[in-house]
XYZ file of C-alpha atoms in Angstrom:
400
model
C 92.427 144.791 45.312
C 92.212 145.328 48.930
C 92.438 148.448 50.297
C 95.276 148.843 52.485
C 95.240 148.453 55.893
C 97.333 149.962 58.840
C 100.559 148.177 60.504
C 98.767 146.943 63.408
C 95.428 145.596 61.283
C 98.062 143.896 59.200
C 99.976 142.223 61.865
C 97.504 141.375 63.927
C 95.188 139.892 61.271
C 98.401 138.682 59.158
C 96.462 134.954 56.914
C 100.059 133.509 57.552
C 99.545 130.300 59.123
C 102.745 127.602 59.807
C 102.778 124.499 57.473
C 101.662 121.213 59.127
C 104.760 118.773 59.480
C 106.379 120.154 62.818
C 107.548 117.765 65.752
C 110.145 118.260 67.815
C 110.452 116.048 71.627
C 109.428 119.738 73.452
C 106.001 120.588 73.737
C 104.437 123.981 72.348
C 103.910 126.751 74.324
C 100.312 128.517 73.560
C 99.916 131.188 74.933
C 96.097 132.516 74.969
C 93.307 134.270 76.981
C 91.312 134.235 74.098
C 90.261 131.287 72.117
C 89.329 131.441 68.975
C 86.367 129.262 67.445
C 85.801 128.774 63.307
C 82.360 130.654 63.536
C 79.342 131.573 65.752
C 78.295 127.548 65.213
C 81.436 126.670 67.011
C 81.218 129.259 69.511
C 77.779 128.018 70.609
C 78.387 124.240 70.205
C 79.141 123.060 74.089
C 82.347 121.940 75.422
C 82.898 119.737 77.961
C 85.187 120.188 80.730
C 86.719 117.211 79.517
C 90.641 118.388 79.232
C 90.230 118.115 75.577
C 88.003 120.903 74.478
C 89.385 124.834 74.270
C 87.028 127.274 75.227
C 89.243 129.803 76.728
C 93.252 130.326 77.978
C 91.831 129.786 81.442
C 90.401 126.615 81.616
C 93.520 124.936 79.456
C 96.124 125.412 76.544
C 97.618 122.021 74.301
C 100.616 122.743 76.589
C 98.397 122.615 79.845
C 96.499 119.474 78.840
C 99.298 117.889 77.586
C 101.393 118.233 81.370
C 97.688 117.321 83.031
C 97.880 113.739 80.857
C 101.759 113.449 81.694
C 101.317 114.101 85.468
C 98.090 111.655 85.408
C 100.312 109.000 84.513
C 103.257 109.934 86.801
C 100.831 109.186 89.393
C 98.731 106.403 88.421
C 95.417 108.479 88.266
C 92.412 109.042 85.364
C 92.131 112.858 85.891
C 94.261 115.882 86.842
C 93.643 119.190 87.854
C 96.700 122.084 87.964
C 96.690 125.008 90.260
C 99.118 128.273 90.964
C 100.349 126.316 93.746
C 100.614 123.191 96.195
C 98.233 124.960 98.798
C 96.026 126.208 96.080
C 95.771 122.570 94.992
C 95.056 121.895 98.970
C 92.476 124.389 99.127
C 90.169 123.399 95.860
C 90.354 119.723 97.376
C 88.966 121.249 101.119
C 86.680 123.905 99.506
C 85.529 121.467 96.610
C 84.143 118.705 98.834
C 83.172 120.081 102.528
C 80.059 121.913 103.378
C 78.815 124.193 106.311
C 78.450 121.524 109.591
C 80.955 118.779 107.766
C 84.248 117.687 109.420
C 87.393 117.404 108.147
C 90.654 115.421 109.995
C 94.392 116.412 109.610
C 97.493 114.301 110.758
C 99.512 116.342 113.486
C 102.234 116.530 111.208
C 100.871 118.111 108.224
C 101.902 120.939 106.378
C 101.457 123.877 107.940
C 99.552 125.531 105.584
C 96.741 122.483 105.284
C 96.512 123.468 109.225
C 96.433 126.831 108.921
C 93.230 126.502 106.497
C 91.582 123.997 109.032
C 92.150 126.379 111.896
C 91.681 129.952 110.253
C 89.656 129.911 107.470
C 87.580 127.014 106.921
C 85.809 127.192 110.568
C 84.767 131.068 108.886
C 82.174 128.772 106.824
C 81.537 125.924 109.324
C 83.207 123.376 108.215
C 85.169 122.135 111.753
C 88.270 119.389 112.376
C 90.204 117.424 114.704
C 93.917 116.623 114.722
C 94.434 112.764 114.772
C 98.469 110.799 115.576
C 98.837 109.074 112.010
C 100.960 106.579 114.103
C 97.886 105.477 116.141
C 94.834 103.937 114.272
C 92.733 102.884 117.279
C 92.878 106.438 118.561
C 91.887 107.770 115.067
C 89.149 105.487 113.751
C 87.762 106.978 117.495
C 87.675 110.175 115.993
C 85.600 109.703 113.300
C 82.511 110.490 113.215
C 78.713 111.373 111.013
C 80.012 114.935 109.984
C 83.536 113.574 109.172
C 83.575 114.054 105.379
C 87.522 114.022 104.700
C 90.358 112.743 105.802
C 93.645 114.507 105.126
C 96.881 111.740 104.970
C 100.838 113.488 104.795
C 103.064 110.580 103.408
C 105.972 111.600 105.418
C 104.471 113.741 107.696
C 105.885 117.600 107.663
C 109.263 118.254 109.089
C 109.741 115.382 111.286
C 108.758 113.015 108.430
C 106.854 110.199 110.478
C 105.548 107.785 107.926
C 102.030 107.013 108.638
C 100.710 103.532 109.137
C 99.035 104.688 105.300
C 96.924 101.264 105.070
C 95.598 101.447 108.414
C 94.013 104.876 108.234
C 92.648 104.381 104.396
C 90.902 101.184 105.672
C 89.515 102.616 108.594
C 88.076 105.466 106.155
C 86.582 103.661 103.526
C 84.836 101.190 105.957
C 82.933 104.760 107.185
C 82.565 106.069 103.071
C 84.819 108.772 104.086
C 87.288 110.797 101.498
C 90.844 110.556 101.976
C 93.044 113.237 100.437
C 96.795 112.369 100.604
C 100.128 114.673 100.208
C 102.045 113.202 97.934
C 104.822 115.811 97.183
C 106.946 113.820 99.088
C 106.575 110.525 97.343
C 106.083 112.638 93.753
C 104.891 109.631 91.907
C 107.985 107.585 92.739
C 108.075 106.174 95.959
C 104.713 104.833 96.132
C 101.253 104.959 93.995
C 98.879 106.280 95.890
C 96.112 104.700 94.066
C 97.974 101.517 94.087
C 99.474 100.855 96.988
C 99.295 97.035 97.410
C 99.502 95.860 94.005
C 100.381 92.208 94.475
C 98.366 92.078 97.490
C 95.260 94.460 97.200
C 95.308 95.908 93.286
C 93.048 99.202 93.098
C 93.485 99.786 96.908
C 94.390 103.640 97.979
C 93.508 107.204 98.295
C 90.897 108.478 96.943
C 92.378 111.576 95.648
C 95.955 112.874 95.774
C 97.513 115.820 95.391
C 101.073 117.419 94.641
C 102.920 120.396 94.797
C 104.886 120.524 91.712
C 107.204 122.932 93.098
C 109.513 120.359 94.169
C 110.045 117.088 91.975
C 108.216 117.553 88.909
C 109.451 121.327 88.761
C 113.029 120.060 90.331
C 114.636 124.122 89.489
C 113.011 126.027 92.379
C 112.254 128.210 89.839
C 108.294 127.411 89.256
C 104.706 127.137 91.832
C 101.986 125.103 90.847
C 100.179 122.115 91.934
C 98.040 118.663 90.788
C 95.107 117.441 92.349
C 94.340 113.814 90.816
C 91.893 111.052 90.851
C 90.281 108.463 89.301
C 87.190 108.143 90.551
C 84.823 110.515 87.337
C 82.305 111.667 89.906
C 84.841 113.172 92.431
C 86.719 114.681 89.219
C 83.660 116.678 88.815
C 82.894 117.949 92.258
C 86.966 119.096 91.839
C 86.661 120.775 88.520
C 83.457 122.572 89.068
C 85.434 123.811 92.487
C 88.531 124.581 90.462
C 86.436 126.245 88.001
C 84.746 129.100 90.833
C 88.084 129.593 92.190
C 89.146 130.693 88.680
C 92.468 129.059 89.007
C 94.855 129.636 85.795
C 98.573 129.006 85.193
C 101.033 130.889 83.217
C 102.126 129.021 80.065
C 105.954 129.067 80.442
C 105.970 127.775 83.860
C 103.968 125.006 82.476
C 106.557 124.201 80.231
C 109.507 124.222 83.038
C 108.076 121.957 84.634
C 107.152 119.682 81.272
C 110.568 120.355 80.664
C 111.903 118.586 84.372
C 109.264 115.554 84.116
C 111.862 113.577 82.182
C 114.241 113.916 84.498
C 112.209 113.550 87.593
C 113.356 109.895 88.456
C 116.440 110.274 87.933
C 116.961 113.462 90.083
C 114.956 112.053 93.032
C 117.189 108.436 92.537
C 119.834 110.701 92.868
C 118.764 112.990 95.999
C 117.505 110.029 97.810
C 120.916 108.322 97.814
C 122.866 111.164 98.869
C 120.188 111.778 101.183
C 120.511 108.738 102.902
C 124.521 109.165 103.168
C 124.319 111.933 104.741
C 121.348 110.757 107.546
C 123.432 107.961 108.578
C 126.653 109.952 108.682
C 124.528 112.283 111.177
C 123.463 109.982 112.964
C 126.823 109.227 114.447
C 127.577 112.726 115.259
C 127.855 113.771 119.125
C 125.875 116.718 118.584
C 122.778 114.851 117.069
C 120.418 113.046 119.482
C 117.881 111.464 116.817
C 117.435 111.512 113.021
C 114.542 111.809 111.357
C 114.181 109.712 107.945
C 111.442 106.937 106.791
C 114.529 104.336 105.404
C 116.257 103.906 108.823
C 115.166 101.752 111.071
C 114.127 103.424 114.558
C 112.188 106.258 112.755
C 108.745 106.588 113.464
C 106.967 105.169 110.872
C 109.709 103.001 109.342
C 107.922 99.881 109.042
C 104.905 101.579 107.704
C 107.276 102.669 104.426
C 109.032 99.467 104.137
C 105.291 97.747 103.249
C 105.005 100.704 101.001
C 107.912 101.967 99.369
C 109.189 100.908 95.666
C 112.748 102.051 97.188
C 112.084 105.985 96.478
C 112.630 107.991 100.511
C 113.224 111.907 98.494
C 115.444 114.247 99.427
C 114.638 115.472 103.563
C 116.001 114.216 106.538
C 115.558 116.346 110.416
C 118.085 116.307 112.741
C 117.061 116.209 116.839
C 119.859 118.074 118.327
C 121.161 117.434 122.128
C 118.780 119.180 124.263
C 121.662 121.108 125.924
C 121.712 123.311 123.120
C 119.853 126.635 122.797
C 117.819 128.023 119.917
C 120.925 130.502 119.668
C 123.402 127.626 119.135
C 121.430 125.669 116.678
C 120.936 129.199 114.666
C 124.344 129.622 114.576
C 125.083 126.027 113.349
C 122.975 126.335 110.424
C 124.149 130.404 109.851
C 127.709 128.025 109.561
C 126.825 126.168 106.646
C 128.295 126.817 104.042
C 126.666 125.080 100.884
C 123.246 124.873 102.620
C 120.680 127.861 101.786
C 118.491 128.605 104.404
C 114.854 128.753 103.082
C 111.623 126.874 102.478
C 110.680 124.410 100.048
C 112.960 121.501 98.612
C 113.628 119.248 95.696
C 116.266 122.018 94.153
C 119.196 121.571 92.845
C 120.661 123.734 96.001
C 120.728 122.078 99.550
C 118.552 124.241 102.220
C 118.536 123.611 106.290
C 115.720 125.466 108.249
C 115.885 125.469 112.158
C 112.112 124.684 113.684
C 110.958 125.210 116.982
C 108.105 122.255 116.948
C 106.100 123.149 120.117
C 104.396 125.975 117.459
C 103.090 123.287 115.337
C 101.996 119.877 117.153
C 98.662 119.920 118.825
C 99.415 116.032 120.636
C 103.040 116.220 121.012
C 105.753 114.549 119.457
C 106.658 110.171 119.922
C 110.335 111.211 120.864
C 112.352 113.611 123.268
C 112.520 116.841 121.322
C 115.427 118.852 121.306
C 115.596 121.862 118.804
C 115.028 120.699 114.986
C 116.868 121.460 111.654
C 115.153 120.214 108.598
C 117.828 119.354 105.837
C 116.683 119.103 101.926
C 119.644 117.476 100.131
C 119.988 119.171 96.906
C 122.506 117.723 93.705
C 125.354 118.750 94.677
C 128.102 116.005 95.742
C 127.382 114.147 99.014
C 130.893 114.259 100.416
C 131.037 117.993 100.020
C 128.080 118.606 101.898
C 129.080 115.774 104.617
C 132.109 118.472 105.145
C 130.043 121.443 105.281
C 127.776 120.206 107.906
C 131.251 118.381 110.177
C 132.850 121.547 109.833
C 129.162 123.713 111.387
C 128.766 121.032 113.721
C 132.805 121.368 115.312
C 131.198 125.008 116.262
C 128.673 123.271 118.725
C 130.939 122.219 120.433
């Protein structure tokens, strides 16, 4: 007989294991620091960084693997990466592939946050840029130069959501052997594939990597940060991973499975979004108060042509409003302090609507292609369209 042991030898030793035969649709959640191998063999037989072995909690879970394979395919890629967030997903791309005396380019209309790394921390270990007009090829491709190593695209661009002439750009890079990196939170997998993005024309033509933050579509509850780098090229996997890897990036287990929990309804919530809004965009643009609107799908917008060859029909969930330039920063405050159904905040792709009021002349280096008045940024959320068309008539009657 064994001797007896204490409570907390017991339970944590306890030889009960679960019998095999267990599916259900959700994925497990394992939870683990530790991993734990058969015997010293195992322990010292190598394991690739393939996404399939476990060697410990940080480097990947069944649950994490299993939303790396699912997001791969969302997006039409070979490999993915996750990270604690959409910039941390930014910064292993940046860190993972530029050295001391390289060069890295950034659309004007990026996310702030990409810029902010370009302009505050990156020049700390010599790795320079220049801020190109994603509108204007000819002035970009005279940009590029021997230390250019990277090329960051925004597919729509930050705030004022110009769509980029996409094909333009990528050719002009890969011409030069130089890395593109595109944004695709925006698109999330749906509106384009980024790898892909001439299929009947051009199959295999795109980015070279891409990168999401899953905060908004795949997550879709505002509830969860993390981010996805992906490509499909093996070689620039690598150079990723053994970035990723340094950085010591990890994700908690049950935000892994909220957002495996929204991927199946992804499509249908960004469908959904998208339509309402486009309502509410063309409602605004009829408005007395509004001077311009800012969306890829209508016609006038900067860019628009550039996401008709694109687009598979997908345009999210954000639309900016220009407002008349006779109204102050005060006034336009006040209009969005009127909404009522509206949060104000960051981020988007919730199931609440959000406005935020921008002042653009803080974040364009070369200007913007239209008069600029003061900006609100609107990120249509689920609820009905025609209540939130009377929410924003009845703040925009305060205007005046």
């Amino acid at each position: 007989m064994k001797p007896k042991r204490a409570i907390a030898t017991e339970q944590i030793h306890h030889p009960y294991q679960p019998p095999e035969g267990w599916a259900a649709m959700p994925v497990g959640v394992f939870k683990a620091s530790t991993v734990l191998f058969k015997d010293t063999a195992d322990l010292h037989t190598y394991r690739p960084r393939d996404g399939k072995s476990y060697r410990y909690g940080l480097h990947g879970t069944p649950t994490s693997y299993t939303l790396a394979a699912r997001l791969a395919t969302l997006e039409g890629a070979e490999h993915c990466l996750l990270t604690p967030s959409g910039l941390s997903a930014i910064t292993v791309v940046s860190l993972g592939l530029l050295q001391p005396g390289d060069e890295v380019l950034i659309p004007d209309n990026v996310y702030g946050q990409n810029r902010h790394l370009c302009t505050g921390f990156l020049p700390r270990l010599g790795i320079t840029h220049k801020v190109y007009d994603p509108l204007d090829v000819p002035a970009f491709e005279a940009l590029l130069g021997e230390k250019t190593r990277l090329v960051w695209l925004e597919a729509a661009g930050s705030i004022t959501l110009e769509f980029p002439d996409l094909i333009g750009l990528i050719r002009a890079c890969k011409a030069r052997g130089i890395t593109t990196a595109l944004d695709n939170t925006w698109g999330a997998g749906v509106a384009f594939k980024p790898f892909d993005l001439l299929p009947e024309r051009e199959p295999g033509f795109g980015v070279d990597i891409s990168m999401q933050a899953l905060t908004k579509y795949p997550s879709g509850g505002a509830d969860v940060l993390m981010g996805a780098v992906y490509t499909r090229d093996q070689a620039l996997h690598d150079r990723l991973n053994d970035c990723h890897e340094h950085l010591g990036y990890g994700l908690g287990q049950n935000d892994v499975e909220l957002v495996l929990r929204g991927l199946p309804t992804l499509e249908l919530r960004y469908r959904a979004q998208d339509a309402s809004t486009r309502q509410l965009a063309r409602w605004m643009q009829g408005q007395p108060q509004v001077a311009r609107v800012l969306h890829p799908a209508l016609p006038g917008s900067p860019g628009h042509a550039h996401w008709c060859e694109l687009s598979t029909g997908g345009a999210a969930c954000l639309f900016s409003a220009v407002l008349q330039p006779q109204y102050s920063a005060a006034q336009v405050d006040a209009f969005v302090d009127a909404l009522e159904l509206f949060g104000i905040g960051y981020s988007w792709a919730g199931p609440m609507s959000l406005a935020v009021p921008y002042n653009m002349s803080r974040s364009r280096s070369l200007g913007l292609p239209y008069e600029a008045g003061h900006i609100v940024r609107f990120a249509i959320g689920l609820e009905a369209a025609d209540d939130l068309q009377a929410d924003l008539a009845q703040a925009l009657r305060r205007l005046g």
